[in-house]
Short mmCIF file of C-alpha atoms and ligand atoms in Angstrom, two decimals:
data_model
loop_
_atom_site.label_atom_id
_atom_site.label_comp_id
_atom_site.label_asym_id
_atom_site.label_seq_id
_atom_site.Cartn_x
_atom_site.Cartn_y
_atom_site.Cartn_z
CA MET A 23 -153.47 159.74 -67.17
CA ILE A 24 -154.35 158.65 -70.81
CA LYS A 25 -153.73 155.32 -71.61
CA GLN A 26 -152.32 154.68 -75.15
CA GLN A 27 -153.25 151.36 -76.85
CA THR A 28 -149.45 150.59 -77.69
CA THR A 29 -148.68 146.84 -78.09
CA ALA A 30 -145.44 145.26 -77.59
CA VAL A 31 -144.54 141.59 -77.95
CA VAL A 32 -142.31 140.09 -75.38
CA CYS A 33 -141.00 136.72 -75.64
CA GLY A 34 -143.54 135.83 -78.15
CA MET A 35 -146.44 136.72 -76.11
CA ALA A 36 -148.55 139.88 -76.52
CA LEU A 37 -147.88 142.60 -73.99
CA ALA A 38 -150.02 145.62 -74.08
CA LEU A 39 -149.41 148.62 -71.97
CA GLY A 40 -150.34 152.35 -71.86
CA GLY A 41 -147.34 154.25 -72.19
CA THR A 42 -146.79 158.11 -70.95
CA GLY A 43 -143.53 158.34 -73.14
CA ALA A 44 -140.70 160.60 -71.64
CA ALA A 45 -142.67 161.03 -68.37
CA ALA A 46 -142.99 157.23 -67.82
CA ASN A 47 -140.72 157.31 -64.83
CA ALA A 48 -142.05 160.55 -63.44
CA PRO A 49 -145.74 160.99 -63.55
CA ALA A 50 -147.13 164.39 -62.38
CA LYS A 51 -149.07 162.95 -59.84
CA LYS A 52 -147.48 159.99 -58.02
CA PRO A 53 -149.37 156.83 -57.95
CA ASN A 54 -150.70 155.06 -55.16
CA ILE A 55 -149.08 151.71 -54.17
CA LEU A 56 -150.60 148.39 -52.64
CA TYR A 57 -148.69 145.56 -51.98
CA ILE A 58 -150.79 142.43 -51.35
CA VAL A 59 -148.68 139.40 -50.26
CA ALA A 60 -150.00 135.89 -49.59
CA ASP A 61 -148.01 133.70 -47.35
CA ASP A 62 -147.05 130.20 -48.22
CA MET A 63 -149.38 130.03 -51.34
CA GLY A 64 -148.72 127.60 -54.23
CA TYR A 65 -148.02 128.70 -57.72
CA ALA A 66 -150.84 126.35 -58.96
CA ASP A 67 -153.38 127.85 -56.24
CA CYS A 68 -155.14 130.26 -58.38
CA GLY A 69 -157.46 129.98 -61.38
CA VAL A 70 -155.11 131.59 -63.84
CA HIS A 71 -152.27 129.03 -63.18
CA GLY A 72 -154.66 126.04 -63.32
CA CYS A 73 -156.30 125.82 -59.96
CA LYS A 74 -159.61 123.62 -60.39
CA ASP A 75 -160.89 122.94 -56.82
CA VAL A 76 -160.66 126.45 -55.20
CA PRO A 77 -161.96 129.10 -57.21
CA THR A 78 -160.16 132.50 -56.99
CA PRO A 79 -161.98 134.90 -59.06
CA ASN A 80 -160.71 138.02 -57.37
CA LEU A 81 -157.05 136.86 -57.90
CA ASP A 82 -157.80 135.74 -61.35
CA ALA A 83 -159.61 139.39 -61.99
CA LEU A 84 -156.26 141.10 -60.61
CA ALA A 85 -154.21 139.12 -62.85
CA ALA A 86 -156.60 139.81 -65.83
CA GLY A 87 -156.65 143.30 -65.09
CA GLY A 88 -152.96 143.82 -65.72
CA ILE A 89 -149.71 141.92 -66.12
CA ARG A 90 -149.24 138.32 -65.36
CA PHE A 91 -145.61 137.59 -64.84
CA THR A 92 -145.42 133.59 -65.89
CA ASP A 93 -141.82 133.64 -64.43
CA GLY A 94 -142.18 135.80 -61.32
CA TYR A 95 -139.61 134.79 -58.39
CA VAL A 96 -138.79 135.55 -54.85
CA THR A 97 -135.35 135.67 -53.59
CA GLY A 98 -136.23 133.79 -50.36
CA THR A 99 -137.64 130.20 -50.06
CA VAL A 100 -139.08 131.04 -46.79
CA CYS A 101 -140.91 133.92 -45.08
CA SER A 102 -138.54 136.38 -43.56
CA PRO A 103 -136.03 136.69 -46.46
CA SER A 104 -138.61 137.28 -49.09
CA ARG A 105 -140.08 140.18 -47.07
CA ALA A 106 -136.80 141.55 -46.66
CA ALA A 107 -135.92 141.86 -50.14
CA LEU A 108 -139.46 142.96 -50.91
CA MET A 109 -138.97 145.81 -48.26
CA THR A 110 -135.49 146.82 -49.49
CA ALA A 111 -135.15 145.87 -53.26
CA ARG A 112 -131.86 144.16 -51.96
CA TYR A 113 -130.88 140.55 -51.87
CA HIS A 114 -131.77 139.85 -48.23
CA TYR A 115 -128.19 138.20 -47.56
CA ARG A 116 -126.76 141.62 -47.68
CA ASP A 117 -128.62 142.85 -44.59
CA GLY A 118 -128.59 140.00 -42.19
CA VAL A 119 -131.65 137.82 -43.19
CA TYR A 120 -130.51 134.35 -44.10
CA ASP A 121 -133.56 132.37 -42.87
CA TRP A 122 -137.03 132.99 -41.50
CA ILE A 123 -136.62 134.86 -37.80
CA PRO A 124 -137.67 132.90 -34.71
CA ALA A 125 -139.12 134.75 -31.58
CA GLY A 126 -136.37 136.64 -29.97
CA LYS A 127 -133.94 136.76 -32.65
CA PRO A 128 -132.64 139.97 -34.54
CA GLY A 129 -134.50 141.12 -37.56
CA LEU A 130 -133.66 142.94 -40.53
CA ASN A 131 -130.80 145.19 -40.39
CA THR A 132 -132.11 148.45 -39.01
CA ASP A 133 -129.74 150.84 -41.00
CA VAL A 134 -131.10 149.52 -44.34
CA PRO A 135 -133.74 151.88 -45.99
CA THR A 136 -137.21 150.33 -46.68
CA VAL A 137 -139.77 151.16 -49.30
CA ALA A 138 -141.88 152.36 -46.75
CA GLY A 139 -139.21 154.92 -45.46
CA TYR A 140 -138.35 155.75 -49.13
CA LEU A 141 -142.11 156.66 -49.91
CA LYS A 142 -142.82 158.31 -46.50
CA LYS A 143 -139.99 160.77 -47.31
CA ALA A 144 -141.39 161.40 -50.75
CA GLY A 145 -144.56 162.29 -49.29
CA TYR A 146 -146.65 159.13 -49.26
CA ARG A 147 -148.89 158.14 -46.28
CA THR A 148 -147.70 154.40 -45.41
CA ALA A 149 -149.33 151.48 -43.91
CA ILE A 150 -148.90 147.88 -43.24
CA VAL A 151 -151.78 145.52 -42.23
CA GLY A 152 -150.85 141.85 -41.50
CA LYS A 153 -147.65 139.94 -40.92
CA TRP A 154 -144.27 141.87 -40.36
CA HIS A 155 -141.68 138.95 -39.66
CA LEU A 156 -138.75 141.26 -39.89
CA GLY A 157 -137.96 141.41 -36.17
CA GLU A 158 -139.76 141.93 -33.28
CA GLN A 159 -137.47 144.06 -31.36
CA GLU A 160 -138.49 147.64 -30.49
CA GLN A 161 -136.03 149.05 -33.16
CA CYS A 162 -137.38 146.72 -35.84
CA HIS A 163 -141.07 147.62 -35.43
CA PRO A 164 -142.73 149.08 -38.61
CA LEU A 165 -143.32 152.20 -37.13
CA LYS A 166 -139.53 152.70 -36.76
CA ARG A 167 -139.03 151.53 -40.49
CA GLY A 168 -140.94 153.80 -42.31
CA PHE A 169 -144.59 153.11 -41.80
CA ASP A 170 -147.30 155.51 -40.20
CA GLU A 171 -149.59 152.98 -39.43
CA PHE A 172 -149.61 149.19 -38.30
CA TYR A 173 -152.44 146.66 -37.48
CA GLY A 174 -151.02 143.06 -37.25
CA PHE A 175 -148.28 141.08 -35.67
CA LEU A 176 -144.55 141.13 -35.75
CA GLY A 177 -143.96 137.53 -35.81
CA GLY A 178 -144.08 134.62 -38.35
CA GLY A 179 -147.15 133.14 -37.65
CA ARG A 180 -150.10 132.71 -35.08
CA SER A 181 -153.68 131.42 -34.83
CA TYR A 182 -156.34 133.01 -37.23
CA PHE A 183 -158.78 132.83 -34.45
CA PRO A 184 -159.11 135.16 -31.63
CA ASP A 185 -156.66 134.85 -28.79
CA LYS A 186 -157.83 133.49 -25.35
CA PRO A 187 -158.07 136.33 -22.60
CA ARG A 188 -154.63 136.76 -21.15
CA ALA A 189 -154.19 136.49 -17.24
CA ALA A 190 -154.05 139.76 -15.61
CA GLY A 191 -150.51 141.18 -15.72
CA ALA A 192 -149.14 138.47 -18.08
CA LYS A 193 -146.51 139.89 -20.61
CA MET A 194 -147.33 140.29 -24.23
CA ASN A 195 -146.21 137.67 -26.56
CA HIS A 196 -144.57 140.02 -29.03
CA TYR A 197 -144.45 137.38 -31.78
CA SER A 198 -148.00 136.69 -31.93
CA GLN A 199 -150.21 139.29 -30.43
CA ILE A 200 -152.09 141.48 -32.54
CA VAL A 201 -151.35 145.10 -32.24
CA ARG A 202 -152.45 148.54 -33.42
CA GLY A 203 -149.29 150.50 -33.49
CA ALA A 204 -147.63 149.30 -30.68
CA ALA A 205 -150.67 148.48 -28.34
CA ALA A 206 -152.06 145.01 -28.00
CA VAL A 207 -155.50 144.65 -29.15
CA VAL A 208 -158.16 141.86 -28.69
CA GLU A 209 -159.13 141.02 -32.18
CA LYS A 210 -162.47 139.06 -32.58
CA GLU A 211 -162.52 138.21 -36.24
CA TYR A 212 -160.67 135.42 -38.14
CA THR A 213 -157.27 137.38 -39.02
CA THR A 214 -157.89 137.23 -42.92
CA HIS A 215 -161.30 139.13 -42.44
CA ALA A 216 -159.63 141.50 -39.76
CA PHE A 217 -156.73 142.33 -42.15
CA THR A 218 -159.34 142.87 -44.80
CA ARG A 219 -161.18 145.13 -42.79
CA GLU A 220 -158.43 147.19 -41.84
CA ALA A 221 -156.94 147.55 -45.37
CA VAL A 222 -160.43 148.54 -47.03
CA ASP A 223 -160.59 151.10 -43.95
CA PHE A 224 -157.37 152.48 -44.78
CA LEU A 225 -158.21 152.63 -48.21
CA ALA A 226 -161.82 154.17 -47.51
CA ARG A 227 -159.63 157.07 -45.61
CA GLN A 228 -157.61 157.84 -48.66
CA LYS A 229 -160.69 158.82 -50.41
CA GLY A 230 -160.16 162.27 -51.66
CA SER A 231 -156.66 162.76 -50.26
CA VAL A 232 -154.15 164.49 -52.28
CA GLN A 233 -151.51 162.57 -50.66
CA PRO A 234 -150.36 159.41 -52.15
CA PHE A 235 -150.34 156.15 -50.22
CA PHE A 236 -148.47 152.87 -49.54
CA LEU A 237 -150.27 149.91 -48.33
CA TYR A 238 -148.62 146.91 -47.57
CA LEU A 239 -151.21 144.31 -46.94
CA ALA A 240 -149.42 141.07 -45.72
CA PHE A 241 -151.86 138.26 -45.03
CA ASN A 242 -150.63 135.48 -42.87
CA ALA A 243 -152.95 133.21 -45.08
CA VAL A 244 -152.36 130.59 -46.17
CA HIS A 245 -149.64 129.61 -43.87
CA THR A 246 -150.30 127.15 -41.21
CA PRO A 247 -151.83 126.56 -38.71
CA MET A 248 -154.64 124.98 -40.55
CA GLU A 249 -157.59 127.02 -39.50
CA ALA A 250 -160.83 128.03 -41.75
CA PRO A 251 -164.20 129.50 -40.59
CA ASP A 252 -166.94 126.78 -40.66
CA ASP A 253 -168.89 128.86 -43.50
CA TYR A 254 -165.83 128.59 -45.81
CA LEU A 255 -165.19 125.15 -45.15
CA ALA A 256 -168.90 124.48 -46.06
CA ARG A 257 -167.97 125.68 -49.64
CA PHE A 258 -165.93 122.78 -50.21
CA PRO A 259 -167.86 119.50 -49.32
CA GLY A 260 -166.25 117.79 -52.50
CA ILE A 261 -162.71 118.02 -51.37
CA GLY A 262 -161.96 114.68 -49.65
CA ASP A 263 -158.55 115.41 -48.16
CA LYS A 264 -159.23 117.12 -44.98
CA ASN A 265 -156.26 119.40 -44.99
CA ARG A 266 -156.89 120.77 -48.65
CA ARG A 267 -160.32 121.23 -47.69
CA ILE A 268 -158.97 123.49 -44.86
CA TYR A 269 -156.71 125.28 -47.14
CA ALA A 270 -159.40 125.83 -49.70
CA GLY A 271 -161.17 127.59 -47.13
CA MET A 272 -158.36 129.63 -46.07
CA LEU A 273 -157.75 130.52 -49.56
CA ALA A 274 -161.21 131.45 -50.45
CA ALA A 275 -161.35 133.75 -47.36
CA MET A 276 -158.15 135.49 -48.70
CA ASP A 277 -159.68 135.80 -52.08
CA ASP A 278 -162.83 137.26 -50.91
CA GLY A 279 -160.66 139.66 -48.69
CA ILE A 280 -158.76 140.70 -51.86
CA GLY A 281 -162.20 141.29 -53.71
CA ARG A 282 -163.08 143.40 -51.06
CA VAL A 283 -159.87 145.37 -51.16
CA LEU A 284 -160.10 145.93 -54.96
CA LYS A 285 -163.71 146.93 -54.53
CA ALA A 286 -162.44 149.58 -51.77
CA VAL A 287 -159.92 150.86 -54.31
CA ARG A 288 -162.74 151.18 -56.94
CA GLU A 289 -164.84 152.94 -54.52
CA ALA A 290 -162.23 155.28 -53.24
CA GLY A 291 -162.17 156.42 -56.92
CA ILE A 292 -158.49 155.71 -57.23
CA GLU A 293 -158.27 152.65 -59.30
CA ASP A 294 -156.80 154.52 -62.43
CA ASN A 295 -153.90 155.89 -60.39
CA THR A 296 -153.03 152.93 -58.02
CA LEU A 297 -150.39 150.11 -58.80
CA ILE A 298 -151.40 147.04 -57.24
CA CYS A 299 -148.79 144.25 -56.97
CA PHE A 300 -149.58 140.66 -55.79
CA ILE A 301 -147.13 137.95 -54.91
CA SER A 302 -146.87 134.89 -52.61
CA ASP A 303 -143.81 135.30 -50.40
CA ASN A 304 -142.47 131.73 -51.30
CA GLY A 305 -143.67 128.67 -52.79
CA GLY A 306 -146.24 126.32 -51.32
CA PRO A 307 -144.89 124.12 -48.60
CA ILE A 308 -145.29 120.52 -49.71
CA THR A 309 -144.25 117.94 -47.13
CA ARG A 310 -141.88 119.95 -44.92
CA ASN A 311 -141.40 123.52 -43.74
CA ALA A 312 -145.05 123.86 -42.45
CA PRO A 313 -146.83 121.85 -45.04
CA ASN A 314 -150.41 123.44 -45.56
CA ALA A 315 -151.85 121.20 -48.68
CA SER A 316 -150.95 123.89 -51.15
CA LEU A 317 -150.06 122.93 -54.76
CA ASN A 318 -147.04 124.16 -56.96
CA THR A 319 -148.06 121.78 -60.05
CA PRO A 320 -146.28 121.49 -62.56
CA LEU A 321 -143.30 122.98 -60.68
CA ARG A 322 -141.01 120.76 -58.72
CA GLY A 323 -140.49 121.16 -54.90
CA GLY A 324 -141.69 123.70 -52.65
CA LYS A 325 -141.13 126.00 -49.67
CA GLY A 326 -137.45 125.93 -48.54
CA GLU A 327 -136.16 124.54 -51.76
CA THR A 328 -134.33 125.92 -54.68
CA TRP A 329 -136.49 124.05 -57.20
CA GLU A 330 -138.90 126.13 -58.88
CA GLY A 331 -141.71 125.27 -56.53
CA GLY A 332 -139.84 127.06 -53.83
CA ILE A 333 -139.15 130.26 -55.68
CA ARG A 334 -141.74 130.79 -58.58
CA VAL A 335 -144.82 132.45 -57.39
CA PRO A 336 -148.09 133.91 -58.41
CA PHE A 337 -146.70 137.50 -59.49
CA PHE A 338 -149.30 140.05 -60.82
CA MET A 339 -149.17 143.84 -61.45
CA GLN A 340 -152.24 145.81 -62.18
CA TRP A 341 -152.59 149.59 -62.82
CA LYS A 342 -155.87 150.23 -64.62
CA GLY A 343 -154.60 153.75 -65.67
CA ARG A 344 -151.48 152.53 -67.41
CA PHE A 345 -151.27 149.10 -67.82
CA GLN A 346 -153.44 147.30 -70.55
CA ALA A 347 -155.50 144.47 -69.20
CA GLY A 348 -154.49 140.82 -69.87
CA ALA A 349 -150.79 141.07 -70.49
CA THR A 350 -148.14 138.61 -69.89
CA PHE A 351 -144.56 138.88 -69.32
CA THR A 352 -142.32 135.90 -69.72
CA GLN A 353 -138.84 136.89 -68.89
CA PRO A 354 -137.78 136.23 -65.22
CA VAL A 355 -138.24 138.84 -62.89
CA ILE A 356 -138.15 138.86 -58.90
CA GLN A 357 -139.80 140.62 -55.95
CA MET A 358 -137.33 142.98 -55.56
CA ASP A 359 -138.14 144.56 -58.98
CA ILE A 360 -141.54 145.49 -57.62
CA THR A 361 -139.72 147.81 -55.11
CA ALA A 362 -137.32 149.13 -57.58
CA THR A 363 -140.23 149.93 -59.94
CA VAL A 364 -142.11 151.57 -57.31
CA LEU A 365 -139.35 153.62 -56.08
CA ALA A 366 -138.74 154.82 -59.76
CA LEU A 367 -142.28 155.74 -60.25
CA ALA A 368 -142.30 157.85 -56.75
CA GLY A 369 -139.00 159.73 -58.34
CA VAL A 370 -136.89 158.23 -55.42
CA GLN A 371 -133.17 157.49 -55.81
CA ALA A 372 -132.08 154.68 -53.60
CA ASP A 373 -129.51 155.77 -50.92
CA ALA A 374 -125.83 155.09 -52.64
CA ASP A 375 -124.92 153.34 -49.53
CA TRP A 376 -127.65 150.73 -49.89
CA PRO A 377 -127.53 149.95 -53.75
CA ILE A 378 -130.46 147.97 -54.68
CA ASP A 379 -130.56 144.88 -56.74
CA GLY A 380 -134.03 145.07 -58.09
CA VAL A 381 -134.54 146.62 -61.44
CA ASN A 382 -137.25 149.24 -62.53
CA LEU A 383 -139.53 146.96 -64.65
CA LEU A 384 -141.28 149.99 -66.71
CA PRO A 385 -138.91 150.08 -69.48
CA PHE A 386 -139.17 146.22 -69.91
CA ILE A 387 -143.03 146.01 -69.69
CA GLU A 388 -143.21 148.83 -71.93
CA GLY A 389 -141.52 147.41 -74.88
CA ASN A 390 -137.75 146.48 -74.11
CA LYS A 391 -137.35 142.87 -75.32
CA SER A 392 -134.35 142.49 -73.20
CA ALA A 393 -134.34 140.55 -69.86
CA PRO A 394 -134.27 142.68 -66.80
CA HIS A 395 -131.77 140.32 -65.29
CA ALA A 396 -128.87 138.78 -66.91
CA THR A 397 -128.81 136.08 -64.08
CA LEU A 398 -130.98 135.51 -60.93
CA CYS A 399 -129.27 133.65 -57.96
CA TRP A 400 -130.62 132.02 -54.77
CA GLU A 401 -129.12 130.17 -51.89
CA TYR A 402 -130.80 128.69 -48.74
CA GLU A 403 -129.18 126.24 -46.17
CA GLN A 404 -127.14 123.83 -48.39
CA GLN A 405 -129.06 124.50 -51.72
CA TRP A 406 -128.32 126.98 -54.33
CA ALA A 407 -129.64 127.89 -57.77
CA ILE A 408 -128.80 130.26 -60.83
CA ARG A 409 -131.13 131.01 -63.56
CA GLU A 410 -129.66 132.66 -66.91
CA GLY A 411 -132.38 132.72 -69.84
CA GLN A 412 -133.69 129.29 -70.12
CA TRP A 413 -131.44 127.64 -68.20
CA LYS A 414 -131.11 126.86 -64.40
CA LEU A 415 -128.57 125.22 -62.73
CA THR A 416 -129.45 123.96 -58.91
CA PHE A 417 -127.97 122.30 -56.10
CA ALA A 418 -131.07 121.15 -54.46
CA MET A 419 -132.50 118.10 -52.46
CA PRO A 420 -133.79 115.38 -55.07
CA ASP A 421 -136.72 114.55 -53.22
CA GLN A 422 -138.61 115.77 -50.26
CA THR A 423 -136.97 113.26 -47.86
CA ALA A 424 -133.47 113.73 -49.00
CA LYS A 425 -130.84 115.50 -46.72
CA THR A 426 -128.19 116.00 -49.43
CA PRO A 427 -128.77 118.27 -52.47
CA VAL A 428 -127.75 117.30 -56.04
CA LEU A 429 -126.64 119.19 -58.92
CA GLY A 430 -128.85 119.53 -61.73
CA LEU A 431 -128.99 121.57 -65.30
CA TYR A 432 -132.52 122.10 -66.56
CA ASP A 433 -133.97 123.79 -69.73
CA LEU A 434 -136.91 125.52 -68.43
CA SER A 435 -138.05 126.64 -72.00
CA ASN A 436 -139.29 123.03 -72.30
CA ASP A 437 -138.87 121.43 -68.98
CA ILE A 438 -140.79 123.80 -66.40
CA SER A 439 -140.98 120.84 -63.98
CA GLU A 440 -137.15 120.37 -63.75
CA ALA A 441 -137.53 116.69 -64.78
CA HIS A 442 -134.73 116.03 -67.29
CA ASP A 443 -131.21 116.75 -65.63
CA LEU A 444 -128.93 117.90 -68.60
CA SER A 445 -125.62 118.32 -66.81
CA GLN A 446 -124.08 115.43 -68.37
CA ALA A 447 -125.05 116.74 -71.87
CA HIS A 448 -123.77 120.07 -71.42
CA PRO A 449 -120.68 120.23 -68.87
CA GLU A 450 -119.38 123.57 -70.18
CA ARG A 451 -122.67 125.22 -69.44
CA VAL A 452 -122.88 123.82 -65.86
CA ARG A 453 -119.20 125.00 -65.46
CA GLN A 454 -120.23 128.75 -66.70
CA LEU A 455 -123.48 128.84 -64.62
CA GLN A 456 -121.61 127.47 -61.42
CA SER A 457 -118.84 130.05 -61.87
CA ALA A 458 -121.47 132.78 -62.33
CA TRP A 459 -122.94 131.88 -59.19
CA THR A 460 -119.97 131.56 -57.27
CA ALA A 461 -118.89 135.20 -58.58
CA TRP A 462 -122.52 136.47 -57.32
CA HIS A 463 -122.25 134.59 -53.86
CA LYS A 464 -118.54 136.36 -53.28
CA ARG A 465 -120.12 139.86 -54.44
CA VAL A 466 -123.56 139.50 -52.63
CA VAL A 467 -123.20 137.02 -49.91
CA GLY A 468 -119.76 137.05 -49.02
CA ASP A 469 -118.50 136.06 -45.58
CA LYS A 470 -120.67 138.34 -43.65
CA PRO A 471 -121.90 136.73 -40.72
CA GLY A 472 -125.60 137.30 -40.04
CA PRO A 473 -127.54 137.08 -36.81
CA GLU A 474 -127.74 133.38 -36.97
CA GLY A 475 -124.06 133.01 -37.95
CA LYS A 476 -122.51 132.55 -41.44
CA PRO A 477 -124.88 130.90 -43.81
CA LYS A 478 -124.50 127.09 -44.10
CA ALA A 479 -123.93 127.13 -47.90
CA ALA A 480 -121.38 129.63 -47.93
CA ASN A 481 -118.43 127.07 -48.84
CA ASN A 482 -120.84 124.72 -50.41
CA ALA A 483 -120.22 124.51 -54.14
CA PRO A 484 -119.95 120.94 -55.14
CA1 CA B 529 -144.10 132.14 -46.30
#
């Protein structure tokens, strides 16, 4: 594929891409797809977003080698909803996932097609390494949901360090046990290193293969528990805050792992035909929802909230053979778009019974100056939000100790920190956005009861 040096300007920022004209959505050779997902990483925890105390050279290289989406969102403010929508390109409310999935509770609707299933049918080799968190029941297992290979754990969290030996005959803890396929294994490495190793191994096995692949590398880093290897802790003697220092070690281990994965892609000779997508599954948790000393500055709030800090995340896409390095895209996008884009690239039509909410981004990043979405909407517990252009209306907790949300209108074009509520000055816009959110809620969330019952916020418009 020959990269054309065409340049477009999107939202006043230079965006340069190599286009392939009419064949843009159906390249002769299907690209390999690599998703890399961090867990609970803050918006500000990478160098390209201003992180100063923890070097992230490999994440920065990934961003610099492709497109950085400044306004990249996730649908979920916590793990499972975000991962569900990444897998399906559908708002997670549609498929029974309203909150993180505890041990023993039902997971993602097993009837909804996943990106892995779609790509497998399209001829891809599919693999997941790391954290699943979309149901631990047998019918929810990744191998039943479109993946050919699985190495990782089914639940939402576990220690990074090796398990203690189980008593003879003890039942496997399906939530946290490391498995290969369905079989329990004794992992001896720090999990970030182990998942890197497995991803690198998978990539090495693809060298010379004519079959395209889809690899979903879902680190449990940098989610709690706060556990870093000693040699990584030793890199940060200057960080005084104990938890931030541990977090730095955990983040650096993940960044090193990403560097090894990017190197493996290069060494397999497939860099020019591999689309690499990186997100954090939700914003960094600040003082609740498993705080890990992450930073979202200058964004307000964090994980579990509909402030920008809960839903806007590091969001990069790199494709050396097609996307020109160093581009930025400033229109709002969301993680469902990654999967919609991938389906388009693979020539897959989503099942008409399971319509997708994600948008194929290729026409937009190749020069169409309009926004991929007229609006984006969120709901979590009592909170909700809608973004339309520069405006955001949100019903969110005023601070980390509050129990009751408040309504606020913010102009993100000059108030990224959501510090200046403009709802009193623009009552008509408040009404219009609230009406748009209500229409979205009726259309997408409706009254469908999920596994945990009706979402708490269903009747919660202020
Ligand atoms: Ca998470």
